[in-house]
CSV table of C-alpha atoms in Angstrom, one decimal:
chain,number,residue,atom,x,y,z
K,129,UNK,CA,-16.0,45.7,-6.9
K,130,UNK,CA,-18.6,43.1,-6.3
K,131,UNK,CA,-18.6,41.2,-3.0
K,132,UNK,CA,-17.5,37.5,-3.6
K,133,UNK,CA,-19.9,34.7,-3.0
K,134,UNK,CA,-19.5,33.0,0.3
K,135,UNK,CA,-19.7,29.2,0.7
K,136,UNK,CA,-19.8,27.0,3.8
K,137,UNK,CA,-18.7,23.4,3.4
K,138,UNK,CA,-19.5,21.0,6.3
K,139,UNK,CA,-17.4,17.8,6.6
K,140,UNK,CA,-17.6,15.0,9.1
K,141,UNK,CA,-14.7,12.7,8.8
K,142,UNK,CA,-15.8,9.0,8.6
K,143,UNK,CA,-13.3,7.5,6.2
K,144,UNK,CA,-10.2,9.1,7.7
K,145,UNK,CA,-8.6,10.7,4.6
K,146,UNK,CA,-11.3,10.3,1.9
K,147,UNK,CA,-13.9,12.6,3.3
K,148,UNK,CA,-11.5,15.4,4.3
K,149,UNK,CA,-9.5,14.8,1.1
K,150,UNK,CA,-12.5,15.5,-1.1
K,151,UNK,CA,-13.6,18.5,0.9
K,152,UNK,CA,-10.2,20.0,1.1
K,153,UNK,CA,-9.7,19.7,-2.7
K,154,UNK,CA,-13.1,21.2,-3.4
K,155,UNK,CA,-12.6,24.0,-0.9
K,156,UNK,CA,-9.3,25.0,-2.4
K,157,UNK,CA,-10.6,24.8,-6.0
K,158,UNK,CA,-13.7,27.0,-5.2
K,159,UNK,CA,-11.5,29.6,-3.6
K,160,UNK,CA,-8.6,29.6,-6.1
K,161,UNK,CA,-10.3,29.1,-9.4
K,162,UNK,CA,-13.8,30.5,-8.7
K,163,UNK,CA,-12.8,33.3,-6.2
K,164,UNK,CA,-15.4,32.3,-3.7
K,165,UNK,CA,-14.9,33.0,0.0
K,166,UNK,CA,-14.9,29.5,1.5
K,167,UNK,CA,-15.2,28.3,5.1
K,168,UNK,CA,-14.6,24.6,5.6
K,169,UNK,CA,-16.2,23.2,8.8
K,170,UNK,CA,-14.5,20.0,9.8
K,171,UNK,CA,-14.7,17.9,13.0
K,172,UNK,CA,-11.4,15.9,12.7
K,173,UNK,CA,-8.3,18.2,12.5
K,174,UNK,CA,-5.7,15.4,13.1
K,175,UNK,CA,-6.8,13.5,10.0
K,176,UNK,CA,-6.9,16.8,8.1
K,177,UNK,CA,-3.3,17.6,9.2
K,178,UNK,CA,-2.0,14.3,7.7
K,179,UNK,CA,-2.8,15.5,4.2
K,180,UNK,CA,-2.3,19.2,4.9
K,181,UNK,CA,0.6,19.8,7.3
K,182,UNK,CA,-0.2,23.5,7.6
K,183,UNK,CA,-3.3,22.7,9.7
K,184,UNK,CA,-3.0,23.7,13.3
K,185,UNK,CA,-4.6,21.2,15.6
K,186,UNK,CA,-5.6,23.5,18.5
K,187,UNK,CA,-7.0,26.4,16.4
K,188,UNK,CA,-10.7,27.0,16.4
K,189,UNK,CA,-10.4,29.2,13.4
K,190,UNK,CA,-7.5,29.4,10.9
K,191,UNK,CA,-6.7,30.2,7.3
K,192,UNK,CA,-4.8,27.8,5.0
K,193,UNK,CA,-4.3,28.4,1.3
K,194,UNK,CA,-6.9,31.1,1.3
K,195,UNK,CA,-9.6,28.9,2.9
K,196,UNK,CA,-11.0,29.6,6.3
K,197,UNK,CA,-11.1,26.4,8.4
K,198,UNK,CA,-13.4,26.1,11.4
K,199,UNK,CA,-13.1,23.3,13.9
K,200,UNK,CA,-16.6,21.9,14.0
K,201,UNK,CA,-16.9,20.7,17.6
K,202,UNK,CA,-20.6,20.3,18.2
K,203,UNK,CA,-24.1,20.8,16.9
K,204,UNK,CA,-24.7,23.6,19.5
K,205,UNK,CA,-24.2,27.3,18.9
K,206,UNK,CA,-26.3,30.3,18.1
K,207,UNK,CA,-26.4,31.7,14.5
K,208,UNK,CA,-28.0,34.6,12.8
K,209,UNK,CA,-28.7,35.2,9.1
K,210,UNK,CA,-25.4,37.1,9.0
K,211,UNK,CA,-23.5,33.9,9.9
K,212,UNK,CA,-24.9,32.0,6.9
K,213,UNK,CA,-23.2,31.7,3.5
K,214,UNK,CA,-24.7,32.2,0.1
K,215,UNK,CA,-24.1,28.5,-0.7
K,216,UNK,CA,-24.2,25.8,1.9
K,217,UNK,CA,-22.9,22.3,1.2
K,218,UNK,CA,-23.2,19.4,3.5
K,219,UNK,CA,-20.9,16.6,2.5
K,220,UNK,CA,-22.4,13.1,2.4
K,221,UNK,CA,-25.6,13.9,4.3
K,222,UNK,CA,-23.8,15.1,7.4
K,223,UNK,CA,-26.2,16.9,9.8
K,224,UNK,CA,-25.3,20.6,10.0
K,225,UNK,CA,-26.2,22.5,13.3
K,226,UNK,CA,-30.0,22.9,13.7
K,227,UNK,CA,-29.6,26.5,14.7
K,228,UNK,CA,-27.6,27.2,11.5
K,229,UNK,CA,-30.4,25.7,9.5
K,230,UNK,CA,-32.9,27.9,11.4
K,231,UNK,CA,-30.7,31.0,10.5
K,232,UNK,CA,-30.7,29.9,6.9
K,233,UNK,CA,-34.5,30.2,6.9
K,234,UNK,CA,-34.2,33.9,8.0
K,235,UNK,CA,-32.0,34.8,5.0
K,236,UNK,CA,-33.3,36.8,2.0
K,237,UNK,CA,-32.6,35.5,-0.5
K,238,UNK,CA,-32.4,32.0,0.8
K,239,UNK,CA,-29.0,30.3,0.5
K,240,UNK,CA,-28.5,27.6,-2.1
K,241,UNK,CA,-28.3,24.4,-0.1
K,242,UNK,CA,-26.7,21.2,-1.4
K,243,UNK,CA,-26.1,17.7,-0.1
K,244,UNK,CA,-23.0,16.6,-2.0
K,245,UNK,CA,-23.4,12.9,-2.2
K,246,UNK,CA,-20.8,10.1,-2.4
K,247,UNK,CA,-19.5,8.8,-5.7
K,248,UNK,CA,-21.2,5.7,-7.3
K,249,UNK,CA,-21.4,4.3,-10.8
K,250,UNK,CA,-24.9,2.9,-10.2
K,251,UNK,CA,-27.5,3.9,-12.8
K,252,UNK,CA,-30.1,5.3,-10.3
K,253,UNK,CA,-27.8,8.2,-9.7
K,254,UNK,CA,-28.7,9.9,-13.0
K,255,UNK,CA,-32.3,10.1,-11.9
K,256,UNK,CA,-31.6,11.5,-8.5
K,257,UNK,CA,-28.9,14.0,-9.5
K,258,UNK,CA,-30.2,17.6,-8.6
K,259,UNK,CA,-33.5,16.4,-7.1
K,260,UNK,CA,-35.0,18.6,-4.4
K,261,UNK,CA,-35.7,17.9,-0.8
K,262,UNK,CA,-38.0,20.5,0.9
K,263,UNK,CA,-37.4,21.0,4.6
K,264,UNK,CA,-40.4,19.6,6.6
K,265,UNK,CA,-40.9,22.8,8.6
K,266,UNK,CA,-38.9,25.6,7.2
K,267,UNK,CA,-39.1,27.5,3.9
K,268,UNK,CA,-35.9,25.9,2.6
K,269,UNK,CA,-35.1,23.5,-0.2
K,270,UNK,CA,-32.0,21.3,-0.4
K,271,UNK,CA,-30.7,19.8,-3.7
K,272,UNK,CA,-28.9,16.5,-4.0
K,273,UNK,CA,-25.8,16.8,-6.1
K,274,UNK,CA,-24.1,13.6,-7.2
K,275,UNK,CA,-20.6,13.2,-8.6
K,276,UNK,CA,-20.4,10.5,-11.3
K,277,UNK,CA,-19.1,9.1,-14.5
K,278,UNK,CA,-21.6,10.4,-17.1
K,279,UNK,CA,-22.7,13.7,-18.4
K,280,UNK,CA,-26.0,13.2,-16.5
K,281,UNK,CA,-24.2,13.6,-13.1
K,282,UNK,CA,-21.9,16.2,-11.6
K,283,UNK,CA,-18.7,14.7,-12.9
K,284,UNK,CA,-15.5,14.2,-10.9
K,285,UNK,CA,-13.5,16.6,-8.8
K,286,UNK,CA,-10.6,18.0,-10.9
K,287,UNK,CA,-8.7,21.3,-10.9
K,288,UNK,CA,-8.4,23.3,-14.1
K,289,UNK,CA,-4.6,22.9,-14.5
K,290,UNK,CA,-4.4,19.3,-13.4
K,291,UNK,CA,-4.3,17.6,-16.8
K,292,UNK,CA,-1.5,19.9,-18.2
K,293,UNK,CA,0.5,19.4,-15.0
K,294,UNK,CA,0.2,15.6,-15.2
K,295,UNK,CA,1.2,15.5,-18.9
K,296,UNK,CA,4.2,17.6,-18.3
K,297,UNK,CA,5.3,15.5,-15.3
K,298,UNK,CA,4.8,12.2,-17.0
K,299,UNK,CA,6.7,13.4,-20.1
K,300,UNK,CA,9.8,14.2,-18.0
K,301,UNK,CA,11.5,11.0,-16.7
K,302,UNK,CA,14.1,13.0,-14.8
K,303,UNK,CA,11.4,14.9,-12.9
K,304,UNK,CA,9.7,11.6,-11.9
K,305,UNK,CA,13.1,10.1,-10.9
K,306,UNK,CA,13.9,13.2,-8.8
K,307,UNK,CA,10.5,13.0,-7.1
K,308,UNK,CA,10.8,9.3,-6.2
K,309,UNK,CA,14.4,9.8,-5.1
K,310,UNK,CA,13.0,11.9,-2.2
K,311,UNK,CA,11.6,8.7,-0.8
K,312,UNK,CA,14.8,6.7,-1.3
K,313,UNK,CA,13.8,5.0,-4.6
K,314,UNK,CA,17.1,4.0,-6.4
K,315,UNK,CA,17.9,4.0,-10.1
K,316,UNK,CA,17.5,0.2,-10.1
K,317,UNK,CA,14.0,0.5,-8.5
K,318,UNK,CA,13.0,3.1,-11.0
K,319,UNK,CA,13.1,0.5,-13.8
K,320,UNK,CA,11.1,-2.0,-11.7
K,321,UNK,CA,7.3,-2.1,-11.8
K,322,UNK,CA,6.5,0.7,-9.4
K,323,UNK,CA,3.4,0.2,-7.3
K,324,UNK,CA,1.7,2.6,-4.9
K,325,UNK,CA,-0.3,0.8,-2.2
K,326,UNK,CA,-3.2,2.6,-0.3
K,327,UNK,CA,-5.8,0.2,1.1
K,328,UNK,CA,-7.8,-0.7,4.2
K,329,UNK,CA,-6.4,-3.1,6.8
K,330,UNK,CA,-8.2,-6.2,5.6
K,331,UNK,CA,-6.8,-6.2,2.1
K,332,UNK,CA,-4.8,-9.4,1.2
K,333,UNK,CA,-1.5,-7.6,1.1
K,334,UNK,CA,0.6,-10.4,2.6
K,335,UNK,CA,-0.5,-12.7,-0.1
K,336,UNK,CA,0.3,-10.2,-2.9
K,337,UNK,CA,3.7,-9.5,-1.3
K,338,UNK,CA,4.5,-13.3,-1.5
K,339,UNK,CA,3.6,-13.4,-5.2
K,340,UNK,CA,5.8,-10.4,-6.0
K,341,UNK,CA,8.6,-11.6,-3.8
K,342,UNK,CA,8.7,-14.9,-5.7
K,343,UNK,CA,8.1,-13.4,-9.1
K,344,UNK,CA,10.5,-13.0,-12.1
K,345,UNK,CA,10.0,-9.2,-12.5
K,346,UNK,CA,11.3,-6.7,-9.9
K,347,UNK,CA,8.5,-4.8,-8.1
K,348,UNK,CA,9.0,-1.6,-6.0
K,349,UNK,CA,6.0,-1.1,-3.7
K,350,UNK,CA,5.6,2.3,-2.1
K,351,UNK,CA,3.3,2.3,1.0
K,352,UNK,CA,2.3,5.3,3.1
K,353,UNK,CA,3.1,5.0,6.8
K,354,UNK,CA,0.2,3.4,8.7
K,355,UNK,CA,-1.2,1.5,5.7
K,356,UNK,CA,-1.3,-2.3,5.8
K,357,UNK,CA,0.9,-2.1,8.8
K,358,UNK,CA,0.8,-5.8,9.8
K,359,UNK,CA,1.8,-7.1,6.4
K,360,UNK,CA,4.4,-4.3,5.8
K,361,UNK,CA,6.0,-4.9,9.2
K,362,UNK,CA,6.1,-8.6,8.7
K,363,UNK,CA,7.8,-8.1,5.3
K,364,UNK,CA,10.3,-5.6,6.7
K,365,UNK,CA,11.0,-7.5,9.9
K,366,UNK,CA,11.0,-4.1,11.7
K,367,UNK,CA,8.7,-1.2,12.5
K,368,UNK,CA,6.9,0.1,9.5
K,369,UNK,CA,8.0,3.7,9.9
K,370,UNK,CA,8.5,6.3,7.2
K,371,UNK,CA,11.9,5.7,5.6
K,372,UNK,CA,12.0,1.9,6.4
K,373,UNK,CA,12.6,-0.4,3.5
K,374,UNK,CA,13.6,-4.0,2.6
K,375,UNK,CA,14.2,-6.1,-0.4
K,376,UNK,CA,13.3,-9.8,-0.5
K,377,UNK,CA,13.5,-11.7,-3.7
K,378,UNK,CA,12.1,-9.6,-6.5
K,379,UNK,CA,10.2,-7.2,-4.2
K,380,UNK,CA,11.3,-4.0,-2.5
K,381,UNK,CA,8.9,-2.4,-0.1
K,382,UNK,CA,9.4,1.2,1.0
K,383,UNK,CA,7.4,3.1,3.6
K,384,UNK,CA,6.6,6.7,2.7
K,385,UNK,CA,5.5,9.5,5.0
K,386,UNK,CA,2.0,10.9,4.4
K,387,UNK,CA,2.4,13.6,1.8
K,388,UNK,CA,0.4,16.7,0.9
K,389,UNK,CA,-2.2,16.1,-1.8
K,390,UNK,CA,-0.2,17.6,-4.7
K,391,UNK,CA,2.6,15.2,-3.9
K,392,UNK,CA,0.2,12.3,-3.7
K,393,UNK,CA,-1.0,13.1,-7.2
K,394,UNK,CA,2.6,13.0,-8.4
K,395,UNK,CA,3.1,9.6,-6.7
K,396,UNK,CA,0.2,8.2,-8.7
K,397,UNK,CA,1.5,9.7,-11.9
K,398,UNK,CA,5.0,8.3,-11.3
K,399,UNK,CA,3.9,4.7,-10.6
K,400,UNK,CA,3.0,2.0,-13.1
K,401,UNK,CA,0.1,0.6,-11.0
K,402,UNK,CA,-1.8,2.1,-8.2
K,403,UNK,CA,-3.9,0.6,-5.4
K,404,UNK,CA,-6.3,3.2,-4.0
K,405,UNK,CA,-9.1,3.2,-1.5
K,406,UNK,CA,-12.3,5.1,-0.5
K,407,UNK,CA,-13.2,8.0,-2.8
K,408,UNK,CA,-10.6,10.7,-2.9
K,409,UNK,CA,-7.6,8.6,-4.0
K,410,UNK,CA,-9.9,6.6,-6.2
K,411,UNK,CA,-10.8,9.7,-8.2
K,412,UNK,CA,-7.1,10.9,-8.3
K,413,UNK,CA,-6.1,7.5,-9.7
K,414,UNK,CA,-8.5,7.9,-12.6
K,415,UNK,CA,-7.0,11.3,-13.4
K,416,UNK,CA,-3.5,9.7,-13.4
K,417,UNK,CA,-4.3,7.7,-16.5
K,418,UNK,CA,-2.5,4.7,-15.0
K,419,UNK,CA,-3.9,1.2,-14.2
K,420,UNK,CA,-5.4,1.0,-10.7
K,421,UNK,CA,-7.3,-1.2,-8.3
K,422,UNK,CA,-9.9,0.2,-6.0
K,423,UNK,CA,-10.4,-0.9,-2.4
K,424,UNK,CA,-13.9,0.3,-1.7
K,425,UNK,CA,-15.1,1.5,1.7
K,426,UNK,CA,-17.0,-1.4,3.4
K,427,UNK,CA,-20.7,-1.1,4.0
K,428,UNK,CA,-23.3,-3.3,5.8
K,429,UNK,CA,-24.7,-6.2,3.9
K,430,UNK,CA,-21.9,-5.9,1.4
K,431,UNK,CA,-23.6,-3.0,-0.4
K,432,UNK,CA,-20.1,-1.9,-1.4
K,433,UNK,CA,-19.7,-4.9,-3.6
K,434,UNK,CA,-22.7,-3.8,-5.6
K,435,UNK,CA,-21.1,-0.3,-6.0
K,436,UNK,CA,-17.8,-1.9,-7.0
K,437,UNK,CA,-19.4,-4.1,-9.7
K,438,UNK,CA,-21.3,-1.1,-11.1
K,439,UNK,CA,-18.0,0.7,-11.5
K,440,UNK,CA,-16.2,-2.3,-13.0
K,441,UNK,CA,-19.0,-2.8,-15.5
K,442,UNK,CA,-18.4,0.8,-16.8
K,443,UNK,CA,-14.6,0.8,-16.5
K,444,UNK,CA,-13.3,-2.6,-17.5
K,445,UNK,CA,-16.1,-4.9,-18.6
K,446,UNK,CA,-13.9,-6.1,-21.4
K,447,UNK,CA,-10.9,-6.9,-19.2
K,448,UNK,CA,-11.9,-9.8,-17.0
K,449,UNK,CA,-8.4,-10.2,-15.5
K,450,UNK,CA,-8.4,-6.8,-13.8
K,451,UNK,CA,-12.1,-7.2,-12.9
K,452,UNK,CA,-11.4,-10.5,-11.2
K,453,UNK,CA,-8.4,-9.0,-9.3
K,454,UNK,CA,-10.5,-6.1,-8.1
K,455,UNK,CA,-13.3,-8.4,-6.8
K,456,UNK,CA,-10.9,-10.7,-5.0
K,457,UNK,CA,-9.1,-7.7,-3.5
K,458,UNK,CA,-12.4,-6.6,-2.0
K,459,UNK,CA,-13.4,-10.1,-0.9
K,460,UNK,CA,-16.2,-10.2,-3.3
K,461,UNK,CA,-17.5,-13.2,-5.2
K,462,UNK,CA,-16.0,-13.7,-8.7
K,463,UNK,CA,-18.6,-15.2,-11.0
K,464,UNK,CA,-17.5,-18.6,-12.4
K,465,UNK,CA,-14.3,-18.7,-10.3
K,466,UNK,CA,-13.1,-20.2,-7.0
K,467,UNK,CA,-14.0,-18.3,-3.9
K,468,UNK,CA,-10.4,-18.2,-2.7
K,469,UNK,CA,-8.0,-16.4,-4.9
K,470,UNK,CA,-4.9,-18.0,-6.3
K,471,UNK,CA,-3.0,-14.8,-6.2
K,472,UNK,CA,-0.1,-16.0,-8.3
K,473,UNK,CA,-2.5,-16.8,-11.2
K,474,UNK,CA,-4.6,-13.7,-10.6
K,475,UNK,CA,-1.6,-11.4,-10.7
K,476,UNK,CA,-0.1,-13.2,-13.7
K,477,UNK,CA,-3.4,-12.6,-15.7
K,478,UNK,CA,-3.2,-8.9,-14.9
K,479,UNK,CA,0.4,-8.8,-15.9
K,480,UNK,CA,-0.4,-10.5,-19.2
K,481,UNK,CA,-3.0,-7.8,-20.0
K,482,UNK,CA,-1.1,-4.9,-18.6
K,483,UNK,CA,-0.6,-3.1,-22.0
K,484,UNK,CA,-4.3,-3.3,-22.7
K,485,UNK,CA,-5.2,-2.3,-19.2
K,486,UNK,CA,-2.8,0.7,-19.5
K,487,UNK,CA,-4.4,1.7,-22.8
K,488,UNK,CA,-7.9,1.4,-21.3
K,489,UNK,CA,-6.9,3.5,-18.2
K,490,UNK,CA,-5.8,6.3,-20.5
K,491,UNK,CA,-9.0,6.0,-22.6
K,492,UNK,CA,-11.2,6.2,-19.5
K,493,UNK,CA,-9.4,9.3,-18.2
K,494,UNK,CA,-10.0,11.1,-21.5
K,495,UNK,CA,-13.7,10.0,-21.4
K,496,UNK,CA,-14.0,11.4,-17.8
K,497,UNK,CA,-12.6,14.8,-19.0
K,498,UNK,CA,-15.5,15.3,-21.3
K,499,UNK,CA,-17.9,15.5,-18.3
K,500,UNK,CA,-16.4,18.7,-17.0
K,501,UNK,CA,-15.4,19.0,-13.3
K,502,UNK,CA,-17.5,18.7,-10.2
K,503,UNK,CA,-16.9,22.2,-8.8
K,504,UNK,CA,-17.7,24.0,-12.0
K,505,UNK,CA,-20.7,21.9,-12.7
K,506,UNK,CA,-22.0,22.5,-9.2
K,507,UNK,CA,-21.6,26.3,-9.4
K,508,UNK,CA,-23.2,26.3,-12.9
K,509,UNK,CA,-26.2,24.5,-11.5
K,510,UNK,CA,-26.3,26.8,-8.5
K,511,UNK,CA,-26.7,29.9,-10.8
K,512,UNK,CA,-29.9,28.3,-12.2
K,513,UNK,CA,-31.6,28.3,-8.8
K,514,UNK,CA,-33.9,31.1,-7.7
């Protein structure tokens, strides 16, 4: 029996659930589908526990779902070549411990070292994907690996059985109803426009709630606990705790507990329209094949607006209603339009185009499938390295 490859994945949590969400999905897939011995180094166990309840907060070392989890407390520590994995991945340019890097240089053969970058639709990514970065002092070479939306990138993170599971779930209305009933969704709310809402605190949620509340079509909005707390609490008239709900006019808002990642996928699959944020839920919304709006993680000098526009140009260039909604949602300038959104008109335009948007979402999902999946593409490239 051959010894399985070992892999260390280093994750510093910046965007509470996006960073660890991506790394946890990647770690599980590498272990379960590719039979690699994976250790996930992570600095923020409380954020990790919100999406994976099995995580023990005071454990320095633990195993969950076949993955070894190591609490990454500091940059200190002594390491030898025996402590180093065959493949080393630093997520989003996090600095791994200097003594670990020094130990990497003592290995023979050298570990395959990757910087797994953040997701962007900008064109320059294709030219930077798999580029090398020699260490300035040590005999080590790091490769940049970019997820992306074309076959000249690493593709998007996706498990092998995800598409079949999604199709089976979405073809079974009873299964979707049973799933949503766990969160209190009634039969009447099942026939409403079902919306999942995951966004950063500065999203214009209160304005959208007002539009939905005064609209003609029933809307059932499902919000994870702790998301858009001020707007949700104002609408409810009470604490925005899991299980709380209220109906005002045409809008029902329900507060959901944070759920494990597989259940979050099902939530996206069961809803008609999804608001997502950061990177992890953004990618999962694309695999859901449903209409969605992306709340992008903010960057200095509004660099995130450039990234947002690059994605919209690829995704919905021919659907200006959803593009305008997305830009307003992110407080970005909408060309040829008023700086302040008339949310009633903006949402009405999206509603009018909903059938076309839904069709485009499904087409986009099928297009992304053709690029393969990130984990498999990364391992395939790793095998080409000396």
